[in-house]
XYZ file of C-alpha atoms in Angstrom:
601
model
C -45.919 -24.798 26.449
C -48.777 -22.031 26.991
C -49.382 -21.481 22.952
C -50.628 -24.351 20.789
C -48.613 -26.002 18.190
C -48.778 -24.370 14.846
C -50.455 -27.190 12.381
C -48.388 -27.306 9.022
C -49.387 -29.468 6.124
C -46.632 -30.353 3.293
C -47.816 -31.361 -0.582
C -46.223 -32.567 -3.135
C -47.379 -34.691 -5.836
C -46.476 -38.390 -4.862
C -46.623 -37.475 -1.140
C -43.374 -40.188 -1.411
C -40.057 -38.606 -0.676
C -40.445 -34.642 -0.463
C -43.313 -34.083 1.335
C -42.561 -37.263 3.774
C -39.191 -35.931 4.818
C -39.925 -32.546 5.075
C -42.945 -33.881 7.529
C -40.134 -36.404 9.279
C -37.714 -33.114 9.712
C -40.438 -30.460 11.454
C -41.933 -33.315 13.969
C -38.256 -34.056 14.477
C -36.366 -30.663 14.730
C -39.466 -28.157 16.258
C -42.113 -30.954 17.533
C -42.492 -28.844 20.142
C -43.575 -25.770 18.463
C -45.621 -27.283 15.137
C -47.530 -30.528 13.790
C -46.638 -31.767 10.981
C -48.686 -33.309 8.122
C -48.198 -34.417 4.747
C -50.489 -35.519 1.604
C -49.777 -35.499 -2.331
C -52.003 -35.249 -5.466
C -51.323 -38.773 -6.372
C -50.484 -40.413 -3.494
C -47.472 -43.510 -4.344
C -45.840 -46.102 -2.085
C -43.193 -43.854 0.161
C -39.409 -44.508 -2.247
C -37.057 -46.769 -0.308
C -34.091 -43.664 -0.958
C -36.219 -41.543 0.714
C -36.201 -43.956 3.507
C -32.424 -44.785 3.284
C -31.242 -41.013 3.406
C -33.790 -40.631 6.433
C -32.436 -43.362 8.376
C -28.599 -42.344 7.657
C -29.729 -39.533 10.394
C -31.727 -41.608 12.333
C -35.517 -40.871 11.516
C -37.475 -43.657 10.214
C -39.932 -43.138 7.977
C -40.495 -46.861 6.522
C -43.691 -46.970 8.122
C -45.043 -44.308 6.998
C -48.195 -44.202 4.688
C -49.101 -41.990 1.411
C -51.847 -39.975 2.052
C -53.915 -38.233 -0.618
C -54.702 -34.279 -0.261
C -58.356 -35.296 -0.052
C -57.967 -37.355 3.094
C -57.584 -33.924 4.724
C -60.229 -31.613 2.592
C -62.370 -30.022 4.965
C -60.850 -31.852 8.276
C -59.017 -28.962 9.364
C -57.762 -25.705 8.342
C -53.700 -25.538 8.656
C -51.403 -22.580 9.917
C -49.326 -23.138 6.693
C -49.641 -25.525 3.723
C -46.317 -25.638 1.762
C -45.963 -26.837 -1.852
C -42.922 -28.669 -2.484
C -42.460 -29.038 -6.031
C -40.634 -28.242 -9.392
C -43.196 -26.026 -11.717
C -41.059 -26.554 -14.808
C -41.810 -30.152 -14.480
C -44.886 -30.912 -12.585
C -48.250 -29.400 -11.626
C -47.763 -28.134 -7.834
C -50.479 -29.489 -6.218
C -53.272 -26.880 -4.323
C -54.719 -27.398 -0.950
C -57.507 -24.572 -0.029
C -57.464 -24.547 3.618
C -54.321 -22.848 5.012
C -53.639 -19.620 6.601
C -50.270 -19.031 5.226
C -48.955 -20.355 1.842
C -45.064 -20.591 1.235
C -43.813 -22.622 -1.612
C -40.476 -23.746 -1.999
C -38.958 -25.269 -5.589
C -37.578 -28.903 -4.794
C -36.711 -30.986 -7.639
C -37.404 -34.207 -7.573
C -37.382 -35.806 -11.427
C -34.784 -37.778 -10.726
C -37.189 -39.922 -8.051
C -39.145 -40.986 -10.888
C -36.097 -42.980 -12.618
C -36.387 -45.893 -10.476
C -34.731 -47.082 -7.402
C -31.568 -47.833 -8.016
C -28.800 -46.643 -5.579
C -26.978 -44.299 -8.482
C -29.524 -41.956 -7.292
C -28.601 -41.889 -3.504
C -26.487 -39.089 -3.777
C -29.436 -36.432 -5.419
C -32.024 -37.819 -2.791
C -28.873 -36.725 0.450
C -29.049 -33.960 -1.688
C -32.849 -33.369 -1.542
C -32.737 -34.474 1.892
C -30.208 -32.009 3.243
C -31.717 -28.968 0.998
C -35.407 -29.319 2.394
C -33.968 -30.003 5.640
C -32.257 -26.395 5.539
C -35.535 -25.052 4.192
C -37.473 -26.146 7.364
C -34.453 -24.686 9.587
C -34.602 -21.186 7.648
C -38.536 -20.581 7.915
C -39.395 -22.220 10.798
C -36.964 -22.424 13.270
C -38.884 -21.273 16.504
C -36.731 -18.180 18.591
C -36.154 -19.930 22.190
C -37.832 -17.260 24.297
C -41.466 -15.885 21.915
C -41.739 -19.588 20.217
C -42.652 -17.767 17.507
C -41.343 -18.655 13.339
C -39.141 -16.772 11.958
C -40.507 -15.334 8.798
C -37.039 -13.987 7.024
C -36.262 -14.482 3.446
C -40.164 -15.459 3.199
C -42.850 -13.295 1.933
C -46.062 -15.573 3.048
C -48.886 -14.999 1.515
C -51.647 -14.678 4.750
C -55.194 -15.199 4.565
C -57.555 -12.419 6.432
C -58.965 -14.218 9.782
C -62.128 -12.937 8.554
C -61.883 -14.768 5.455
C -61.441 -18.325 7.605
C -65.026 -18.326 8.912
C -66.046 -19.098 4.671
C -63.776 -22.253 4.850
C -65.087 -23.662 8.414
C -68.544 -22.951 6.805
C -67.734 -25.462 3.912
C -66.334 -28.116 5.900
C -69.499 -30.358 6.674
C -70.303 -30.072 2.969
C -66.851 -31.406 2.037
C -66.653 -34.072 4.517
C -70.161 -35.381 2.579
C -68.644 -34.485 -0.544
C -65.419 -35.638 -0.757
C -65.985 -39.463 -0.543
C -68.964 -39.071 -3.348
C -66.042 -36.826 -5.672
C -63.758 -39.628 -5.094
C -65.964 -42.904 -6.115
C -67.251 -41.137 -9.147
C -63.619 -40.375 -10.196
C -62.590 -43.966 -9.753
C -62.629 -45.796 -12.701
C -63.275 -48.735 -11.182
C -66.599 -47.245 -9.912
C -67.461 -47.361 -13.567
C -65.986 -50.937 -13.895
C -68.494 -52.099 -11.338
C -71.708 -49.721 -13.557
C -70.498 -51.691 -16.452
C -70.955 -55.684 -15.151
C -74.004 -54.228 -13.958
C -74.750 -53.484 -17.603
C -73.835 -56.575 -19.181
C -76.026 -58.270 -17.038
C -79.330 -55.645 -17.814
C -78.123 -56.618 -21.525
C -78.127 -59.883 -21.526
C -81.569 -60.026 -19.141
C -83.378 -57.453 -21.664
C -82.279 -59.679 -25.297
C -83.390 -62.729 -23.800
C -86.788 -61.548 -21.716
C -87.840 -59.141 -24.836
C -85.731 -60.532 -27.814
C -86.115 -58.424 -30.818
C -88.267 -56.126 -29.136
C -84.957 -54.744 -26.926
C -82.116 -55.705 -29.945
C -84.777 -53.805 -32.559
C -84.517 -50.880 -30.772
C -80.814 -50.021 -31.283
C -81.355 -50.369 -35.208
C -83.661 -47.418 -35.252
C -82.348 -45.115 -38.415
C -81.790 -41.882 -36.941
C -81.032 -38.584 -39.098
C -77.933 -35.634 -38.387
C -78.244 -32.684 -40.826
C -76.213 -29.542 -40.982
C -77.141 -27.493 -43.403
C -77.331 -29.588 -46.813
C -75.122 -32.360 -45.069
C -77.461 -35.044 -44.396
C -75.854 -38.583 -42.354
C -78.475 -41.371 -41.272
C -77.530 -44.362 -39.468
C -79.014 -46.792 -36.722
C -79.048 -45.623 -33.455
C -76.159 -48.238 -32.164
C -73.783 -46.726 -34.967
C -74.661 -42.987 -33.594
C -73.359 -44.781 -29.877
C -70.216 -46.804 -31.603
C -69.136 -44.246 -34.309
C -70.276 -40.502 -32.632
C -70.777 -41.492 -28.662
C -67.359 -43.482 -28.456
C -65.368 -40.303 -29.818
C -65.886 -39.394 -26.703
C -63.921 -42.214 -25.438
C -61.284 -42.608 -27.357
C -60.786 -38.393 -26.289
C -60.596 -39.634 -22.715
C -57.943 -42.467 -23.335
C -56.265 -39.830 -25.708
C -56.343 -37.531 -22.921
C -55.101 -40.154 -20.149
C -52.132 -41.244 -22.358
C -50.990 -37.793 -23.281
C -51.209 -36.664 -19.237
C -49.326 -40.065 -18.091
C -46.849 -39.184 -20.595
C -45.982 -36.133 -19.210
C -46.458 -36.296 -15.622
C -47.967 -39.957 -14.918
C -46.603 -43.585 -14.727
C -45.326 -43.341 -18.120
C -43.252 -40.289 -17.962
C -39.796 -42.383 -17.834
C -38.749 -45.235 -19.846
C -37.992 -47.234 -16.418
C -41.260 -46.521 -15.464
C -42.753 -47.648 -19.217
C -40.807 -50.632 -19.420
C -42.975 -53.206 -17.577
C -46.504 -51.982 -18.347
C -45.064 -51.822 -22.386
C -43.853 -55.415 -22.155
C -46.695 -57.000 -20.638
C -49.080 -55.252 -22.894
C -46.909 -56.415 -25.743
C -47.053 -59.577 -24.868
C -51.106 -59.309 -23.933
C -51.348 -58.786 -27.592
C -49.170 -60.913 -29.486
C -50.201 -64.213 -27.484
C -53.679 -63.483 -28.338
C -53.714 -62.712 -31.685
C -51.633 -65.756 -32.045
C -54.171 -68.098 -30.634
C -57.008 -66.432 -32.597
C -55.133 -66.632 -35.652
C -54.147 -70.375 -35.131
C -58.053 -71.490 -34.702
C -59.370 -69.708 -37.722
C -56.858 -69.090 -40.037
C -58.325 -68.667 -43.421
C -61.765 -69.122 -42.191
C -64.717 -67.058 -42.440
C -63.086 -65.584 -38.635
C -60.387 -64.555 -39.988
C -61.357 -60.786 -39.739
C -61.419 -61.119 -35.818
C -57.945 -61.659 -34.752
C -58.036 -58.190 -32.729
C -60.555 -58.906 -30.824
C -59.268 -60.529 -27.992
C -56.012 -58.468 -27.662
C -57.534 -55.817 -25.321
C -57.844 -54.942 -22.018
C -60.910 -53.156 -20.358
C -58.976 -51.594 -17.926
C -62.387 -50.128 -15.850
C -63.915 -53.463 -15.898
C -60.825 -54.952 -14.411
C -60.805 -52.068 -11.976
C -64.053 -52.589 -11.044
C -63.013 -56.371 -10.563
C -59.928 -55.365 -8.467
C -62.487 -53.393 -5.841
C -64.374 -56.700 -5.379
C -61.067 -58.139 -4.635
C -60.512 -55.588 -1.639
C -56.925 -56.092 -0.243
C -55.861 -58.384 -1.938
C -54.297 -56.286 -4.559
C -51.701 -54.150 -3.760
C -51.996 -50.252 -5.103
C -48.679 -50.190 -6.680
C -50.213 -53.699 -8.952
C -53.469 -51.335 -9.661
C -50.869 -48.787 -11.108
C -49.583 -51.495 -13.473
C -52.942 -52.854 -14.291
C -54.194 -49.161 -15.476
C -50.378 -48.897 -17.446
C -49.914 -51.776 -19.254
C -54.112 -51.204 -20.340
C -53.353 -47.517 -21.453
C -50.058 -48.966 -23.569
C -52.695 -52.113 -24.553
C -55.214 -49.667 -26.249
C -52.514 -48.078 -28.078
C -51.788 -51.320 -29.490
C -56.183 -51.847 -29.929
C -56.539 -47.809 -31.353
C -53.274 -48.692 -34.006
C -54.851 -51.533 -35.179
C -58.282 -50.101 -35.598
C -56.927 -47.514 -37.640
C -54.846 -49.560 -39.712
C -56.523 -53.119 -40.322
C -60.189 -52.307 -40.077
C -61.048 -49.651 -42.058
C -64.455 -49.739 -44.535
C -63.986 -48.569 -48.023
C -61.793 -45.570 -48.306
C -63.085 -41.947 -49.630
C -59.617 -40.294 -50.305
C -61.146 -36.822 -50.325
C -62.080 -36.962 -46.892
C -58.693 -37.492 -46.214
C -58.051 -33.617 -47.308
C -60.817 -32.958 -44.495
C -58.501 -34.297 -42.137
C -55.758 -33.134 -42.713
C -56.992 -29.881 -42.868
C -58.851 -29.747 -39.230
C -55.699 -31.935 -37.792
C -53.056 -28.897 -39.166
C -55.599 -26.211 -37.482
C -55.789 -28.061 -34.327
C -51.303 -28.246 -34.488
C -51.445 -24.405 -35.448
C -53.677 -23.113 -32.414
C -52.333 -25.653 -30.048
C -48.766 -23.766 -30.955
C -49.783 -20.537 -30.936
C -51.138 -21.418 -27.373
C -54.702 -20.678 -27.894
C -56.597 -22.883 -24.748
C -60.228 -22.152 -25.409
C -62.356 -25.235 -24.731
C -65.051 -24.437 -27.322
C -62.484 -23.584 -30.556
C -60.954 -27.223 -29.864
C -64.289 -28.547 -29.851
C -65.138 -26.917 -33.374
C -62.162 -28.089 -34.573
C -62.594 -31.560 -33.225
C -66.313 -31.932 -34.633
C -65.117 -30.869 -37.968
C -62.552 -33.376 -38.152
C -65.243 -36.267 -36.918
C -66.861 -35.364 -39.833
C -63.804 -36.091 -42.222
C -63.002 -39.355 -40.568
C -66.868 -40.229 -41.274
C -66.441 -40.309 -44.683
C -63.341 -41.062 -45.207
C -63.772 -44.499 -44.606
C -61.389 -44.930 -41.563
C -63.006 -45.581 -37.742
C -64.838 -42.057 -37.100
C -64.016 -42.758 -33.665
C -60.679 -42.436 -33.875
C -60.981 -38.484 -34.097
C -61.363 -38.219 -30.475
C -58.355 -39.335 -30.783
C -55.836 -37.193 -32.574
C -58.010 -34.444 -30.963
C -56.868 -35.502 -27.859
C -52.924 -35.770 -28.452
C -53.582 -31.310 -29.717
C -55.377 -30.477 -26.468
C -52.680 -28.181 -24.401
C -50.941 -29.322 -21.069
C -49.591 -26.583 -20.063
C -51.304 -24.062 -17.727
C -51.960 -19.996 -19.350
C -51.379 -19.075 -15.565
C -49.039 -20.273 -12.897
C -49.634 -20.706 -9.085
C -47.540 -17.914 -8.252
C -49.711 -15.790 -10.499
C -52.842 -17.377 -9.775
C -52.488 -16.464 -6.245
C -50.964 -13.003 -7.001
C -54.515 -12.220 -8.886
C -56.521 -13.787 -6.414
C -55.080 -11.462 -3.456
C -55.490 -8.557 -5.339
C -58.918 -9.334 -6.243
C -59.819 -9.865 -3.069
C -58.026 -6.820 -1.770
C -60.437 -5.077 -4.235
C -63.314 -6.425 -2.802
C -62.359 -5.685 0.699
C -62.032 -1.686 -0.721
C -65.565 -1.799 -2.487
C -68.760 -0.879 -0.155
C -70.292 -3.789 1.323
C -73.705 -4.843 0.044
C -76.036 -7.379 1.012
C -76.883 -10.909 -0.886
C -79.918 -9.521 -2.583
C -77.979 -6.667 -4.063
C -76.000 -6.209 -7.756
C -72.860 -4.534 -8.185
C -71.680 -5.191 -11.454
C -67.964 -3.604 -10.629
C -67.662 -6.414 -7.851
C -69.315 -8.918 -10.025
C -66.214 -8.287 -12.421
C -63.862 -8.547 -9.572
C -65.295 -12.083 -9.033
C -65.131 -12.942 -12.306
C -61.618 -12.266 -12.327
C -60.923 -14.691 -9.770
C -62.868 -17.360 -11.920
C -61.134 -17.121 -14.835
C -57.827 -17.058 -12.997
C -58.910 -20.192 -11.314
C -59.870 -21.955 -15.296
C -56.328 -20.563 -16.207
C -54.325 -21.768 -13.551
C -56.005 -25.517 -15.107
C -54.347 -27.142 -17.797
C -57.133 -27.273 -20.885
C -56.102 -31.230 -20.947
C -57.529 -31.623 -17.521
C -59.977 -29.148 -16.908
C -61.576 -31.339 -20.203
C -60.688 -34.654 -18.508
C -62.467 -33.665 -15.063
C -65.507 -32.856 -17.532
C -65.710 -35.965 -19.867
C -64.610 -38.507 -17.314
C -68.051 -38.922 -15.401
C -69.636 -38.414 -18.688
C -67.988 -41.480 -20.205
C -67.402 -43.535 -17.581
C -71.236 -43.554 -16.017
C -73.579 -42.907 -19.238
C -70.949 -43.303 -22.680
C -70.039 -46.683 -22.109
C -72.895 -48.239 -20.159
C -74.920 -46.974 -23.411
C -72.411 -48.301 -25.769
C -72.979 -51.727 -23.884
C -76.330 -52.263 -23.372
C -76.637 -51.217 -27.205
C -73.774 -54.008 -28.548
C -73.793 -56.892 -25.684
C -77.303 -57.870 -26.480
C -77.580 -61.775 -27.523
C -80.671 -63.753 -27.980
C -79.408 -66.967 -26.519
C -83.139 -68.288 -27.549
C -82.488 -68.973 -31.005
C -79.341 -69.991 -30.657
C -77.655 -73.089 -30.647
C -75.491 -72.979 -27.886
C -73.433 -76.207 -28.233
C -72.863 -75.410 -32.087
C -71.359 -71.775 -31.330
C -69.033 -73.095 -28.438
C -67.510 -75.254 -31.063
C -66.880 -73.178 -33.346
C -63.414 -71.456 -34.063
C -64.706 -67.797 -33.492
C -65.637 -68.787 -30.171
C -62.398 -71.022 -28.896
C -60.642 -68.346 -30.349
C -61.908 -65.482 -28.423
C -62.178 -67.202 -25.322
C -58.319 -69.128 -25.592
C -57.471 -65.853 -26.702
C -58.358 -63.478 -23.731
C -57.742 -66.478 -21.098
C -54.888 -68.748 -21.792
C -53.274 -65.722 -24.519
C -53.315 -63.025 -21.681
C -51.763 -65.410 -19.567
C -48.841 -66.445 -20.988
C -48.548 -63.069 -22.885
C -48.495 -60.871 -20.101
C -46.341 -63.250 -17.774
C -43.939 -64.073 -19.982
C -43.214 -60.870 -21.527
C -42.839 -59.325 -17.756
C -40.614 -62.074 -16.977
C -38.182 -61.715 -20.006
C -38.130 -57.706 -18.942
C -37.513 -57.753 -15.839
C -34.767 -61.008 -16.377
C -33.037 -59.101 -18.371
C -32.814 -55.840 -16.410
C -34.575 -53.983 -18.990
C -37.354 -53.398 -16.203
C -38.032 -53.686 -12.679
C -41.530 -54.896 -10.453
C -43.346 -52.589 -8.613
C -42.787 -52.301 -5.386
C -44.397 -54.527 -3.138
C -45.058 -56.395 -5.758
C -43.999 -60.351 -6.869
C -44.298 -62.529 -9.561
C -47.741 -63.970 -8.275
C -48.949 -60.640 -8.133
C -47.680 -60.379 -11.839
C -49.122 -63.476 -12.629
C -52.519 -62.807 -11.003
C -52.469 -59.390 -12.860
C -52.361 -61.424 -16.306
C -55.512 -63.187 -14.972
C -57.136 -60.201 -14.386
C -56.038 -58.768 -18.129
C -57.924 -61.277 -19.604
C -61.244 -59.283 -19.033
C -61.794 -57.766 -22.501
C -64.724 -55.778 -23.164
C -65.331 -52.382 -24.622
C -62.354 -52.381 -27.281
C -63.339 -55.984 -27.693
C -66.717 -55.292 -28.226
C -65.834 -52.611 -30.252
C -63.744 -54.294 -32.753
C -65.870 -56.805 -33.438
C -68.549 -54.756 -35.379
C -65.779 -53.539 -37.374
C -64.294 -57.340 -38.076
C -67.608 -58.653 -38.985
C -70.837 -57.483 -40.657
C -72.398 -61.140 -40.404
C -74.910 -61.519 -37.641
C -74.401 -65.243 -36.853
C -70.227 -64.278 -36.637
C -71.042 -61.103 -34.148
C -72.889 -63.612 -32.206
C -69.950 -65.667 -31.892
C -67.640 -62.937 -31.460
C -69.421 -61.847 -28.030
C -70.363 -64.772 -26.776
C -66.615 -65.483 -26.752
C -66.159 -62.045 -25.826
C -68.614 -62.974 -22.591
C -67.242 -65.871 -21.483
C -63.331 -65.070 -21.951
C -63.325 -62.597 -19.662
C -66.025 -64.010 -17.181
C -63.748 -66.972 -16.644
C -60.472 -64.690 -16.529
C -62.529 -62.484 -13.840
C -63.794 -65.593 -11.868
C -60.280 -66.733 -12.224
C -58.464 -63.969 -10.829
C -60.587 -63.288 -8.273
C -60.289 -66.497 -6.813
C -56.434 -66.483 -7.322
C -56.223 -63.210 -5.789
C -58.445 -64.225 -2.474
C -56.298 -67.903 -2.357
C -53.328 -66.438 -1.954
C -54.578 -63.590 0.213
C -55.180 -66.564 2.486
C -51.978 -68.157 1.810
C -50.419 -65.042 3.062
């Protein structure tokens, strides 16, 4: 052929059954005339239907490999990107660097029910409609090679415009990779041994001098509202709203569009963290019941899922990603279970009045949340005002990130179709307005461009745009701060052999190693025995087993329960020194499980 192959990139969300055919069906149909690629927002193992239906017409896609739409950010600019995806029930993913957009409205919920073969029939159905898609827009005429463009209006960037997306391509290729380790969690995971280790060096080297520092009484006042409390309380009680908003914000979003979003889906991940909890709190309870401990039975029935993260990157390979998806969904369901019983079992004394406070800034967060209001700074009001009630009131003051979390909108003011229908004309604007050069003002094209930004915050849902802005925040300063305020332990004047005797101690550490354990294993193994869940794929019962390892590393929620459970020092001592050594021998432990049978393999 004398013209070069039109590039065309496909996106979906999961990049595992849409996009993958419809890739499969161009390279097979037109390979002569186009190059097909595909990537998703959230790239997942490709479905075995998707396979099955591919292979009844003999194309094989079973080795192919999910690819994320960053893996292609700034590599190369495509003749068309296409969006395959439902925007009544998912997000349609957006890739900046095509020519020509088309989108086409596949639905594809009933992929995220499982894999049993009741569903064959809607993915031959998928199959054969995207199929006829690709024949209808891109079937080349035999003599020009040329698409045919009927039925489709596609939406063509100005050559002239290209030349500003080539520019940005070395500064995405540096970019990218740096976007995508701060955005891991278990980048954080890795920050935060790093931190327990700073702690523990700085309490024993300086003693006092470093624990001293966090008890500093620090003053808020507003007006004639006057709160003073030690530094480490401004950290656990005003710092860790911020937290619990993220995890808030992460449950509500894998609710609706994540791992949780179907009770197939929820089944395993709720199980095991069930069982993560109950095992646990059983141990605990056994070792200290109606002792002085007593308070501390929630301690060791969390999860620190961005520790364990952080472990899982040390681990490399060994760990399959669809296993990393449970780890992160059984820890989300776990901190349910840690956030329910914070609210309900360790609360100080209660101020009922506050509770008015409350209730009030909770209703106005319902009422502007229905009315559809999506300004960042009017939920953040709202949100402040009700940390304020929970402050007084007695209950963890925390816990307001919370419920302001679960009010924060998911839904988008503007959609892509629109977003893109504003852009164009913006820039058609532009292109009509007198040229001027980079030192020059023009406020009329200044508002043009200012349209095109707030289309762009619009087309965001609030819940994420939020997300993308705490997430760093918490993740790399929040919780590192949080740590090296509360992990501190003078191991000096301690006795050592007296504490790891003691039933605070056994409990915490039987608790978060041998409770875990069994919890987590059993409970998946009763599920999925009794069909009320399936594994992962690519996943066995070692893997499972290994996982419950690995879900012994409790730290944060640990960490953070204990100061509510006990006011004595000596106790607190206890509590994370347990805390320290239950989930350094669950992380030793399942790191060495995970690289033995690695090996074995």
């Amino acid at each position: 052929m004398s013209e070069r192959k039109k590039s065309v990139l496909f996106i979906s969300t999961f990049n595992s059954a849409r996009s993958q055919i419809a890739e499969a069906l161009l390279n097979n149909l037109y390979g002569d005339f186009y190059e097909a690629y595909s990537a998703g927002l959230k790239p997942t193992d490709i479905h075995p239907l998707a396979v099955k239906v591919m292979n009844e017409i003999g194309i094989d896609i079973s080795g192919k490999k999910p690819k994320s739409i960053d893996e292609f950010a700034g590599s190369m600019i495509f003749d068309y990107v296409v969006t395959l995806c439902d925007e009544d029930f998912e997000v349609c993913p957006y890739f900046p660097g095509g020519k020509n957009y088309i989108h086409k409205s596949i639905d594809a919920s009933f992929q995220l029910e499982g894999k049993s073969e009741l569903y064959i029939a809607d993915f031959r159905r998928m199959r054969d409609e995207i199929k006829s898609f690709i024949i209808n827009t891109f079937k080349p005429e035999v003599a020009a090679g040329k698409p045919i463009r009927e039925v489709l209006e596609l939406r063509k960037i100005p050559d002239k415009f290209l030349k500003y997306l080539r520019k940005v391509e070395p500064i995405e290729r540096i970019s990218a990779p740096f976007r995508r380790f701060i955005e891991l969690e278990s980048s954080s995971g890795i920050l935060l041994i790093s931190c327990i280790v700073v702690a523990l060096l700085l309490s024993n080297v300086l003693g006092y001098l470093y624990l001293d520092v966090w008890e500093l009484e620090i003053s808020l006042s507003v007006y004639v509202f006057t709160v003073t409390k030690p530094l480490r309380l401004w950290f656990n009680e005003g710092l860790m709203a911020l937290f619990f908003l993220l995890v808030g914000l992460e449950l509500k979003r894998e609710f609706l569009v994540g791992e949780l979003t179907t009770m197939k889906k929820i089944a395993l991940p709720a199980f095991a963290a069930l069982g993560g909890m109950i095992f646990p709190i059983i141990i605990y309870s056994a070792l200290n019941m109606g002792g002085v401990g007593e308070p501390g039975w929630g301690i060791p029935m969390a999860t620190d899922i961005a520790i364990v993260l952080g472990v899982a990157t040390l681990i490399g390979r060994g760990i399959p990603d669809s296993l990393k998806v449970f780890l992160a969904s059984f820890a989300i369901i776990d901190d349910i279970g840690a956030v329910i019983a914070i609210a309900l079992f360790y609360p100080s004394e209660l101020y009922l009045p506050a509770f008015i406070v409350i209730a009030v800034f909770t209703a106005s967060l319902v009422a502007v949340n229905y009315l559809g209001a999506k300004n960042m700074i009017l939920y953040f009001v709202l949100g402040v005002g009700l940390w304020f009630g929970f402050l007084e009131s007695g209950v963890e003051p925390a816990l307001a990130g919370l419920i302001l979390a679960l009010t924060i909108p998911a839904k988008r003011a503007l959609g892509s179709t629109e977003f893109l229908d504003v852009c164009y004309a913006s820039i058609e604007e532009l292109e009509k307005s007198v040229p001027i050069s980079k030192r020059e003002i023009d406020a009329e094209r200044d508002m043009t461009v200012n349209v095109i930004d707030k289309a762009c915050d619009m087309t965001v849902p609030l819940l994420v745009r939020i997300q993308q802005i705490i997430h760093p925040w918490v993740g790399f300063l929040i919780i590192p701060l949080f740590i090296l305020a509360n992990t501190g332990v003078d191991l000096w004047g301690l006795d050592l052999g007296f504490i790891l005797t003691q039933p605070v101690t056994l409990g915490v550490v039987a608790g978060l190693f041998l409770g875990k354990q069994i919890g987590i294993t059993l409970f998946s193994y009763i599920s999925v025995k009794t069909k009320l869940a399936s594994l992962p794929s690519g996943v066995g019962w070692r893997h499972i087993y290994g996982a419950a390892l690995l879900g012994g590393i409790g730290f944060t929620m640990s960490l953070f329960i204990s100061h509510l459970a006990f006011t004595a020092s000596a106790l607190l001592d206890m509590a994370k020194i347990g805390i320290l050594l239950g989930s350094l021998i669950s992380g030793l432990a399942g790191w060495i499980y995970f690289k033995l049978i690695a090996k074995v393999k």
